[in-house]
Short mmCIF file of C-alpha atoms in Angstrom, two decimals:
data_model
loop_
_atom_site.label_atom_id
_atom_site.label_comp_id
_atom_site.label_asym_id
_atom_site.label_seq_id
_atom_site.Cartn_x
_atom_site.Cartn_y
_atom_site.Cartn_z
CA MET A 1 -129.78 -46.77 100.69
CA ARG A 2 -128.47 -48.82 97.79
CA TRP A 3 -126.90 -46.88 94.93
CA ASN A 4 -127.46 -48.51 91.61
CA ARG A 5 -127.05 -46.01 88.83
CA LEU A 6 -124.85 -43.12 87.76
CA ARG A 7 -126.43 -40.03 86.33
CA LYS A 8 -124.58 -37.04 84.86
CA LEU A 9 -126.09 -33.67 85.55
CA LEU A 10 -126.43 -31.72 82.35
CA PHE A 11 -127.32 -28.25 83.55
CA LEU A 12 -125.03 -25.26 83.79
CA THR A 13 -126.60 -23.37 86.66
CA ILE A 14 -125.91 -19.69 87.16
CA ILE A 15 -126.99 -18.07 90.40
CA VAL A 16 -127.25 -14.29 90.35
CA SER A 17 -128.01 -12.11 93.36
CA ILE A 18 -128.35 -8.38 93.84
CA LEU A 19 -126.56 -6.64 96.70
CA THR A 20 -127.88 -3.21 97.55
CA VAL A 21 -125.61 -0.77 99.41
CA GLY A 22 -127.22 2.61 99.93
CA CYS A 23 -128.49 3.59 96.48
CA THR A 24 -125.95 1.45 94.63
CA GLN A 25 -126.80 -1.98 93.29
CA THR A 26 -124.00 -4.41 92.60
CA GLU A 27 -124.65 -7.61 90.70
CA LEU A 28 -122.86 -10.56 92.19
CA GLY A 29 -122.75 -13.86 90.37
CA PHE A 30 -121.16 -17.23 90.65
CA ILE A 31 -121.32 -20.29 88.48
CA GLU A 32 -122.01 -23.72 89.88
CA GLU A 33 -120.84 -26.12 87.20
CA LEU A 34 -122.50 -29.49 87.50
CA ILE A 35 -121.52 -30.78 84.08
CA ASN A 36 -120.12 -34.33 84.04
CA GLN A 37 -120.33 -34.72 87.81
CA PRO A 38 -121.40 -38.33 88.54
CA VAL A 39 -124.40 -38.49 90.85
CA GLU A 40 -126.27 -41.58 92.04
CA MET A 41 -130.05 -41.40 91.64
CA LEU A 42 -132.65 -42.88 93.97
CA ASP A 43 -133.61 -46.55 93.71
CA GLU A 44 -136.52 -48.69 94.93
CA THR A 45 -135.56 -48.15 98.57
CA ALA A 46 -136.84 -44.57 98.25
CA PHE A 47 -140.40 -45.91 98.56
CA GLN A 48 -139.86 -47.92 101.72
CA ALA A 49 -141.75 -46.56 104.71
CA GLU A 50 -142.59 -47.89 108.15
CA SER A 51 -146.32 -47.39 107.57
CA LYS A 52 -148.85 -45.87 105.18
CA LYS A 53 -149.54 -42.87 107.42
CA GLY A 54 -149.21 -39.55 105.61
CA LEU A 55 -149.99 -35.88 106.21
CA TYR A 56 -150.29 -32.79 104.04
CA THR A 57 -148.57 -29.95 105.87
CA ASN A 58 -147.52 -26.37 105.14
CA PHE A 59 -143.95 -26.85 103.95
CA THR A 60 -143.12 -23.15 104.51
CA ASP A 61 -143.90 -23.35 108.26
CA MET A 62 -140.93 -25.07 109.88
CA GLU A 63 -142.73 -25.49 113.21
CA LEU A 64 -145.31 -27.63 111.43
CA VAL A 65 -142.62 -29.39 109.39
CA ASN A 66 -140.77 -30.24 112.59
CA GLU A 67 -143.96 -31.48 114.25
CA ILE A 68 -144.48 -34.19 111.66
CA ASN A 69 -141.58 -36.08 113.21
CA GLU A 70 -143.38 -36.05 116.57
CA LEU A 71 -146.49 -37.30 114.77
CA GLY A 72 -144.58 -40.16 113.17
CA VAL A 73 -145.45 -39.18 109.61
CA ASN A 74 -144.12 -41.51 106.91
CA HIS A 75 -145.51 -39.81 103.79
CA THR A 76 -146.09 -36.19 102.88
CA LEU A 77 -147.17 -34.13 99.89
CA VAL A 78 -146.05 -30.74 98.57
CA ASN A 79 -147.40 -28.67 95.67
CA ILE A 80 -144.86 -27.21 93.24
CA ASP A 81 -146.39 -24.49 91.10
CA ILE A 82 -144.15 -24.13 88.06
CA GLY A 83 -145.65 -20.69 87.42
CA ASP A 84 -144.57 -19.47 90.85
CA LEU A 85 -141.16 -21.05 90.40
CA LEU A 86 -140.65 -19.02 87.22
CA THR A 87 -141.73 -15.72 88.82
CA ASN A 88 -139.09 -13.24 90.08
CA GLY A 89 -136.33 -15.65 89.14
CA ARG A 90 -132.63 -15.18 89.90
CA LEU A 91 -131.33 -18.69 89.31
CA GLU A 92 -130.74 -19.31 85.61
CA ILE A 93 -130.98 -22.67 83.91
CA GLN A 94 -131.05 -23.50 80.25
CA SER A 95 -132.63 -26.07 78.00
CA GLU A 96 -130.61 -28.45 75.84
CA ASP A 97 -130.76 -25.98 72.94
CA GLY A 98 -129.63 -23.04 75.09
CA GLU A 99 -132.96 -21.37 75.93
CA LYS A 100 -132.60 -19.67 79.32
CA TYR A 101 -135.13 -19.62 82.17
CA ARG A 102 -134.90 -17.99 85.59
CA ILE A 103 -136.11 -19.79 88.71
CA ASN A 104 -137.15 -18.13 91.96
CA ARG A 105 -134.14 -18.83 94.15
CA TYR A 106 -135.92 -18.15 97.45
CA LEU A 107 -138.81 -20.49 96.65
CA LEU A 108 -136.33 -23.17 95.62
CA TYR A 109 -134.60 -22.73 98.97
CA MET A 110 -137.93 -23.23 100.74
CA TYR A 111 -138.45 -26.51 98.90
CA ASP A 112 -134.88 -27.60 99.65
CA ARG A 113 -135.27 -26.84 103.34
CA ALA A 114 -138.50 -28.82 103.70
CA PHE A 115 -137.44 -31.73 101.50
CA GLN A 116 -134.16 -32.06 103.39
CA ARG A 117 -136.03 -32.26 106.69
CA PHE A 118 -138.39 -34.87 105.27
CA ALA A 119 -135.44 -36.92 103.99
CA GLU A 120 -133.69 -36.72 107.36
CA ASN A 121 -136.77 -38.34 108.90
CA ASN A 122 -137.13 -41.00 106.17
CA ILE A 123 -140.41 -39.54 104.95
CA VAL A 124 -141.49 -40.47 101.42
CA THR A 125 -142.21 -37.17 99.65
CA THR A 126 -144.76 -36.74 96.88
CA VAL A 127 -144.90 -33.60 94.72
CA VAL A 128 -147.89 -32.30 92.78
CA LEU A 129 -146.77 -30.48 89.63
CA LEU A 130 -149.08 -27.52 88.94
CA ALA A 131 -149.08 -24.64 86.45
CA SER A 132 -150.60 -21.30 87.39
CA PRO A 133 -151.32 -18.79 84.61
CA CYS A 134 -148.78 -16.23 85.85
CA VAL A 135 -146.39 -17.59 83.19
CA TYR A 136 -148.35 -17.67 79.97
CA GLU A 137 -146.17 -20.12 78.05
CA ILE A 138 -146.86 -23.10 80.28
CA VAL A 139 -150.69 -23.13 80.31
CA GLU A 140 -153.49 -22.96 77.77
CA ASP A 141 -154.87 -19.51 76.89
CA ASN A 142 -157.86 -17.80 78.52
CA ILE A 143 -158.07 -19.77 81.75
CA GLU A 144 -160.00 -18.49 84.75
CA SER A 145 -159.13 -20.96 87.52
CA SER A 146 -156.08 -20.95 89.80
CA TYR A 147 -154.29 -23.52 87.64
CA GLY A 148 -154.34 -24.52 83.99
CA ASN A 149 -153.54 -27.70 82.16
CA PHE A 150 -150.00 -27.97 80.82
CA ASN A 151 -149.60 -26.38 77.40
CA MET A 152 -148.64 -29.25 75.13
CA HIS A 153 -149.70 -27.45 71.94
CA SER A 154 -146.90 -24.88 71.96
CA SER A 155 -143.30 -25.95 71.37
CA GLU A 156 -142.24 -22.98 73.51
CA GLY A 157 -144.44 -24.04 76.42
CA ARG A 158 -143.47 -27.67 76.18
CA LYS A 159 -139.75 -26.85 76.13
CA CYS A 160 -140.14 -24.62 79.19
CA LEU A 161 -142.00 -27.33 81.10
CA GLU A 162 -139.52 -30.04 80.13
CA THR A 163 -136.59 -27.88 81.21
CA ILE A 164 -138.05 -27.01 84.62
CA ILE A 165 -139.22 -30.56 85.30
CA SER A 166 -135.80 -31.93 84.30
CA PHE A 167 -134.15 -29.49 86.67
CA LEU A 168 -136.44 -30.55 89.54
CA ALA A 169 -135.88 -34.23 88.83
CA GLU A 170 -132.10 -33.77 88.75
CA ARG A 171 -132.22 -31.88 92.02
CA TYR A 172 -134.62 -34.04 94.01
CA SER A 173 -133.93 -37.57 92.74
CA ARG A 174 -130.40 -37.83 94.10
CA ALA A 175 -129.63 -40.86 96.24
CA ASP A 176 -127.67 -38.70 98.66
CA ALA A 177 -130.72 -36.40 99.11
CA LYS A 178 -128.41 -33.37 99.04
CA TYR A 179 -131.40 -31.09 98.43
CA GLY A 180 -133.97 -33.50 99.82
CA GLN A 181 -135.65 -36.24 97.87
CA VAL A 182 -138.90 -36.66 95.93
CA ALA A 183 -140.03 -40.19 95.11
CA ASN A 184 -143.46 -39.55 93.58
CA TRP A 185 -144.56 -36.94 91.03
CA ILE A 186 -148.26 -36.21 90.42
CA VAL A 187 -149.29 -34.47 87.20
CA GLY A 188 -151.93 -31.87 88.08
CA ASN A 189 -154.72 -31.95 90.65
CA GLU A 190 -158.02 -33.81 90.25
CA VAL A 191 -157.71 -33.65 86.49
CA ASN A 192 -161.12 -35.22 85.89
CA ASN A 193 -162.55 -31.91 87.17
CA PRO A 194 -161.32 -29.42 84.52
CA SER A 195 -163.73 -26.63 85.44
CA GLU A 196 -162.48 -26.41 89.03
CA TRP A 197 -158.72 -27.03 88.98
CA ASN A 198 -157.51 -27.33 85.42
CA ASP A 199 -159.33 -24.66 83.48
CA SER A 200 -159.11 -25.00 79.73
CA ASN A 201 -160.80 -23.74 76.59
CA LEU A 202 -160.35 -27.17 75.01
CA SER A 203 -163.10 -29.65 74.23
CA ILE A 204 -163.33 -32.66 76.55
CA GLU A 205 -161.66 -34.85 73.93
CA ASP A 206 -158.81 -32.40 73.37
CA TYR A 207 -158.47 -31.83 77.11
CA MET A 208 -157.99 -35.54 77.78
CA LYS A 209 -155.51 -35.84 74.91
CA ASN A 210 -153.57 -32.84 76.22
CA TYR A 211 -153.43 -34.42 79.67
CA ALA A 212 -152.28 -37.74 78.23
CA ASP A 213 -149.51 -35.87 76.40
CA SER A 214 -148.60 -34.13 79.67
CA VAL A 215 -148.31 -37.44 81.53
CA ARG A 216 -146.18 -38.87 78.73
CA MET A 217 -143.90 -35.82 78.80
CA VAL A 218 -143.51 -35.81 82.60
CA SER A 219 -143.00 -39.57 82.84
CA ASN A 220 -140.44 -39.71 80.04
CA THR A 221 -138.62 -36.61 81.29
CA ILE A 222 -138.32 -37.68 84.92
CA ARG A 223 -137.70 -41.37 84.30
CA SER A 224 -134.92 -40.60 81.80
CA ILE A 225 -133.15 -39.04 84.77
CA SER A 226 -134.39 -41.26 87.60
CA PRO A 227 -135.81 -44.59 86.33
CA TYR A 228 -137.23 -45.61 89.70
CA SER A 229 -139.26 -42.42 90.20
CA ARG A 230 -143.02 -42.89 90.02
CA ILE A 231 -145.41 -40.71 88.03
CA TYR A 232 -149.09 -40.40 88.97
CA ILE A 233 -152.34 -39.10 87.58
CA SER A 234 -154.69 -37.31 90.02
CA LEU A 235 -158.40 -38.11 90.32
CA ASP A 236 -161.21 -37.06 92.65
CA HIS A 237 -163.75 -39.50 94.09
CA PHE A 238 -166.43 -39.15 91.38
CA TRP A 239 -165.81 -42.51 89.72
CA ASN A 240 -168.94 -42.69 87.55
CA SER A 241 -170.29 -39.16 87.69
CA ASP A 242 -170.01 -36.08 85.48
CA VAL A 243 -171.53 -33.74 88.07
CA ASP A 244 -170.48 -30.06 87.78
CA GLY A 245 -168.72 -30.52 84.46
CA ARG A 246 -166.51 -33.40 85.54
CA ILE A 247 -165.22 -36.20 83.38
CA ASN A 248 -165.94 -39.34 85.35
CA ALA A 249 -162.75 -40.84 86.72
CA LYS A 250 -163.38 -44.30 85.29
CA GLN A 251 -163.73 -42.84 81.78
CA PHE A 252 -160.48 -40.91 82.24
CA VAL A 253 -158.61 -44.00 83.46
CA ASN A 254 -159.85 -46.02 80.50
CA TYR A 255 -158.78 -43.31 78.07
CA LEU A 256 -155.30 -42.98 79.56
CA ALA A 257 -154.87 -46.74 79.65
CA GLN A 258 -155.60 -46.82 75.93
CA GLN A 259 -153.37 -43.87 75.04
CA LEU A 260 -150.41 -44.56 77.32
CA THR A 261 -149.68 -48.25 76.93
CA ASP A 262 -145.96 -47.51 76.57
CA VAL A 263 -145.78 -45.02 79.46
CA TYR A 264 -145.21 -45.65 83.17
CA TRP A 265 -147.97 -44.06 85.26
CA ASN A 266 -149.83 -44.75 88.49
CA VAL A 267 -152.88 -43.40 90.32
CA ALA A 268 -153.14 -40.76 93.06
CA TYR A 269 -156.74 -40.84 94.29
CA HIS A 270 -158.77 -38.57 96.59
CA PRO A 271 -161.32 -40.86 98.30
CA TYR A 272 -163.23 -38.23 100.28
CA PRO A 273 -166.58 -39.22 101.79
CA TYR A 274 -169.57 -39.26 99.44
CA SER A 275 -170.67 -35.97 100.96
CA LEU A 276 -167.60 -33.84 101.60
CA LEU A 277 -168.78 -32.40 104.91
CA ASN A 278 -170.23 -35.64 106.30
CA PRO A 279 -167.32 -37.59 107.78
CA GLU A 280 -169.33 -40.79 108.33
CA THR A 281 -167.79 -42.42 105.29
CA TRP A 282 -168.77 -45.91 106.49
CA LEU A 283 -172.37 -44.88 105.67
CA ASP A 284 -171.60 -43.70 102.12
CA PRO A 285 -174.25 -44.87 99.59
CA VAL A 286 -171.73 -46.66 97.37
CA THR A 287 -171.52 -50.11 95.81
CA TYR A 288 -168.68 -52.61 95.60
CA ASP A 289 -168.45 -52.85 91.84
CA GLU A 290 -167.00 -50.77 89.02
CA ASN A 291 -170.37 -49.10 88.35
CA THR A 292 -170.41 -47.27 91.68
CA GLU A 293 -170.99 -43.53 91.42
CA VAL A 294 -168.31 -42.66 93.98
CA ILE A 295 -165.26 -44.46 95.33
CA SER A 296 -164.64 -43.45 98.94
CA MET A 297 -162.73 -45.18 101.72
CA LYS A 298 -165.72 -47.48 102.20
CA ASN A 299 -165.26 -49.16 98.80
CA ILE A 300 -161.66 -48.23 97.98
CA SER A 301 -160.94 -51.83 96.95
CA VAL A 302 -163.01 -51.17 93.80
CA LEU A 303 -160.24 -48.85 92.59
CA THR A 304 -157.32 -51.13 93.38
CA GLU A 305 -159.01 -54.13 91.77
CA TYR A 306 -159.96 -52.14 88.68
CA MET A 307 -156.42 -50.89 88.11
CA LYS A 308 -155.01 -54.42 87.99
CA GLN A 309 -156.12 -54.76 84.38
CA PHE A 310 -153.77 -51.94 83.29
CA PRO A 311 -150.15 -52.97 83.96
CA ASN A 312 -147.18 -50.72 83.32
CA PRO A 313 -145.00 -51.43 80.25
CA ASP A 314 -142.77 -53.86 82.14
CA GLY A 315 -145.79 -55.82 83.40
CA SER A 316 -145.65 -54.39 86.91
CA GLN A 317 -148.87 -53.40 88.64
CA LYS A 318 -149.78 -49.73 88.76
CA ARG A 319 -149.34 -48.32 92.26
CA VAL A 320 -152.11 -46.48 94.09
CA ILE A 321 -151.59 -43.73 96.64
CA LEU A 322 -154.43 -41.98 98.42
CA SER A 323 -152.81 -38.59 98.14
CA GLU A 324 -155.58 -36.50 99.68
CA VAL A 325 -158.45 -37.34 102.00
CA GLY A 326 -159.96 -35.42 104.88
CA PHE A 327 -162.84 -35.52 107.32
CA GLN A 328 -165.02 -32.77 108.74
CA GLY A 329 -164.03 -32.00 112.33
CA THR A 330 -167.06 -30.22 113.79
CA ASP A 331 -167.64 -33.43 115.77
CA GLU A 332 -164.18 -34.49 116.90
CA GLU A 333 -165.19 -38.03 117.87
CA ILE A 334 -166.70 -38.77 114.46
CA GLN A 335 -163.79 -37.13 112.63
CA ALA A 336 -161.27 -39.27 114.50
CA ALA A 337 -163.38 -42.40 114.00
CA ALA A 338 -163.52 -41.72 110.26
CA TYR A 339 -159.74 -41.53 110.14
CA VAL A 340 -159.28 -44.77 112.08
CA TYR A 341 -161.73 -46.54 109.78
CA SER A 342 -159.96 -45.18 106.70
CA TYR A 343 -156.46 -45.92 107.93
CA TYR A 344 -157.32 -49.52 108.69
CA GLN A 345 -158.90 -49.89 105.25
CA ALA A 346 -155.71 -48.61 103.61
CA GLU A 347 -153.46 -50.66 105.86
CA ALA A 348 -155.31 -53.87 104.97
CA ASN A 349 -155.09 -53.27 101.21
CA PRO A 350 -151.69 -54.38 99.85
CA ASP A 351 -152.21 -52.36 96.66
CA ILE A 352 -152.30 -49.01 98.49
CA ASP A 353 -148.95 -47.42 99.37
CA SER A 354 -150.06 -44.44 101.45
CA LEU A 355 -152.98 -42.53 102.93
CA ILE A 356 -152.19 -38.80 103.11
CA LEU A 357 -154.49 -36.83 105.38
CA ASN A 358 -155.63 -33.33 104.49
CA ARG A 359 -154.77 -31.33 106.55
CA HIS A 360 -152.37 -30.49 109.39
CA VAL A 361 -154.13 -27.25 110.41
CA ASP A 362 -157.51 -25.80 109.43
CA HIS A 363 -157.12 -23.22 106.66
CA SER A 364 -159.01 -19.93 106.56
CA VAL A 365 -160.20 -20.50 102.98
CA GLU A 366 -161.73 -23.85 103.92
CA ILE A 367 -163.10 -22.46 107.19
CA ALA A 368 -165.00 -19.87 105.15
CA GLN A 369 -166.59 -22.78 103.29
CA GLY A 370 -167.52 -24.54 106.52
CA ALA A 371 -164.75 -27.16 106.30
CA TYR A 372 -162.64 -28.05 109.34
CA PHE A 373 -160.31 -30.89 108.35
CA GLY A 374 -157.22 -30.21 110.47
CA LEU A 375 -155.47 -32.04 113.27
CA TRP A 376 -155.30 -28.52 114.69
CA LYS A 377 -157.95 -25.86 114.95
CA SER A 378 -156.89 -22.49 113.52
CA ASP A 379 -157.49 -18.90 114.54
CA PRO A 380 -160.61 -18.04 112.49
CA ASP A 381 -159.79 -14.33 112.49
CA ARG A 382 -156.46 -14.72 110.69
CA HIS A 383 -155.71 -15.68 107.11
CA GLY A 384 -153.97 -18.96 106.44
CA GLU A 385 -153.08 -21.55 109.08
CA HIS A 386 -152.53 -20.52 112.70
CA PRO A 387 -152.82 -23.50 115.07
CA THR A 388 -154.63 -22.85 118.35
CA GLU A 389 -155.88 -26.17 119.73
CA LYS A 390 -155.31 -29.85 118.99
CA ARG A 391 -158.30 -31.97 118.05
CA LYS A 392 -158.77 -35.56 119.19
CA LEU A 393 -157.60 -36.55 115.72
CA TRP A 394 -154.10 -35.24 116.50
CA TYR A 395 -153.58 -37.90 119.18
CA VAL A 396 -155.28 -40.68 117.23
CA PHE A 397 -153.22 -39.85 114.15
CA ARG A 398 -149.98 -39.91 116.15
CA ASP A 399 -150.61 -43.38 117.57
CA ILE A 400 -152.58 -45.16 114.83
CA ASP A 401 -149.54 -47.02 113.45
CA THR A 402 -147.82 -47.71 116.78
CA GLU A 403 -148.17 -50.36 119.45
CA LYS A 404 -150.98 -48.19 120.86
CA SER A 405 -153.05 -48.54 117.70
CA GLU A 406 -155.68 -50.93 119.03
CA GLU A 407 -156.02 -48.90 122.21
CA VAL A 408 -156.53 -45.53 120.51
CA ALA A 409 -158.89 -47.02 117.93
CA GLN A 410 -161.24 -48.76 120.35
CA PHE A 411 -163.48 -45.71 120.83
CA ALA A 412 -164.38 -45.74 117.13
CA LEU A 413 -166.02 -49.18 116.97
CA PRO A 414 -169.37 -48.22 118.57
CA ILE A 415 -169.43 -45.01 116.53
CA ILE A 416 -169.08 -47.01 113.32
CA GLY A 417 -171.42 -49.73 114.58
CA ALA A 418 -168.98 -52.63 114.58
CA GLU A 419 -167.79 -55.08 117.20
CA GLN A 420 -164.34 -55.66 115.76
CA TRP A 421 -162.23 -54.17 112.99
CA ALA A 422 -161.86 -57.45 111.13
CA ASP A 423 -165.60 -57.45 110.43
CA VAL A 424 -165.52 -53.93 109.00
CA ILE A 425 -162.56 -54.57 106.75
CA ARG A 426 -163.82 -57.94 105.49
CA SER A 427 -167.14 -56.37 104.52
CA ASN A 428 -165.47 -53.99 102.08
CA VAL A 429 -164.51 -56.23 99.19
CA VAL A 430 -165.30 -56.11 95.51
CA SER A 431 -168.39 -58.06 94.53
#
């Protein structure tokens, strides 16, 4: 890895732990002074990967984390909930003006452990920055969903967010990957769907402005520390649809492009099939122009072509990652065929950097909704993820980017209704 820039860490970090002996509590503390210590930050080599194959895994389960090496994963994604990080904190950091915040030391250790393992295996790590309402300063008031939009209206909330995000960028953008390394940072989840993931009492206009301000804050904060880091917006597949209270993704992109001409940002897209539980994405009723209702893997080139009109401030093209996509696994042959089809579409598109599959193991919450997306089946009688049996997709996923690719993909052609992959990929171009 080439080192190209010195960065001075600005935080005075105080770690405090409590030792309990019998009924006596003794506070132990030590100070880790990082002031004026020169540290190289990541450069463009942080984005180099052997393939576009990615997987969303449970970063707290080290058996699953270790398995991704066997699977040959090159990209992964982890959620960081800033609200959780600020709950039950023992590690103290402070803002530039001396305001103190306490971070959950154990949760930070869990991130370190996973990110270090990913870095050891040359996996490009993407983080989704989220804000749950357990810490009131960082989200808008009166939200009802699991996560809220970042609170840009309060100076207190903004300062808290900037301080935590600066700390994370300092920690995970180091060239030496001492704590692991994060190359990509996504602001929120599927932000064009405010009623589901980003609850807010704001009007649509104010909501979009607040999100634009959030992207500006995150991009400027992280890139002031690590200029090569990439910042992303997150969109679901409803490109020209306002179903269920959504803001259509195209409208959101156009708004952000207008508001953020001086800000570096990219696109993290979720190109699920038109119907979430129908994995036959090659049959999606979509079109190959910007007026399509949905952008799925069938017409993903619509997105990459559309984004070319919105360069970053230095003239570079905005990058696109497919940070979440999954396929129903009730029919294992069709599920695996859908993945092969999608991977080859992504591989053939030079404007796509990664395709991150959701998920490693079926999750009980999704099982209750009739969704079985995993490489592994899970015990349906237990909460969370408890792998029991590998699906066909596990083996196809492992080999799709190896010398066995053509061999493991052959079964999918008759399922899709094609004689050769070149015909399928050539058919999916923008009209």
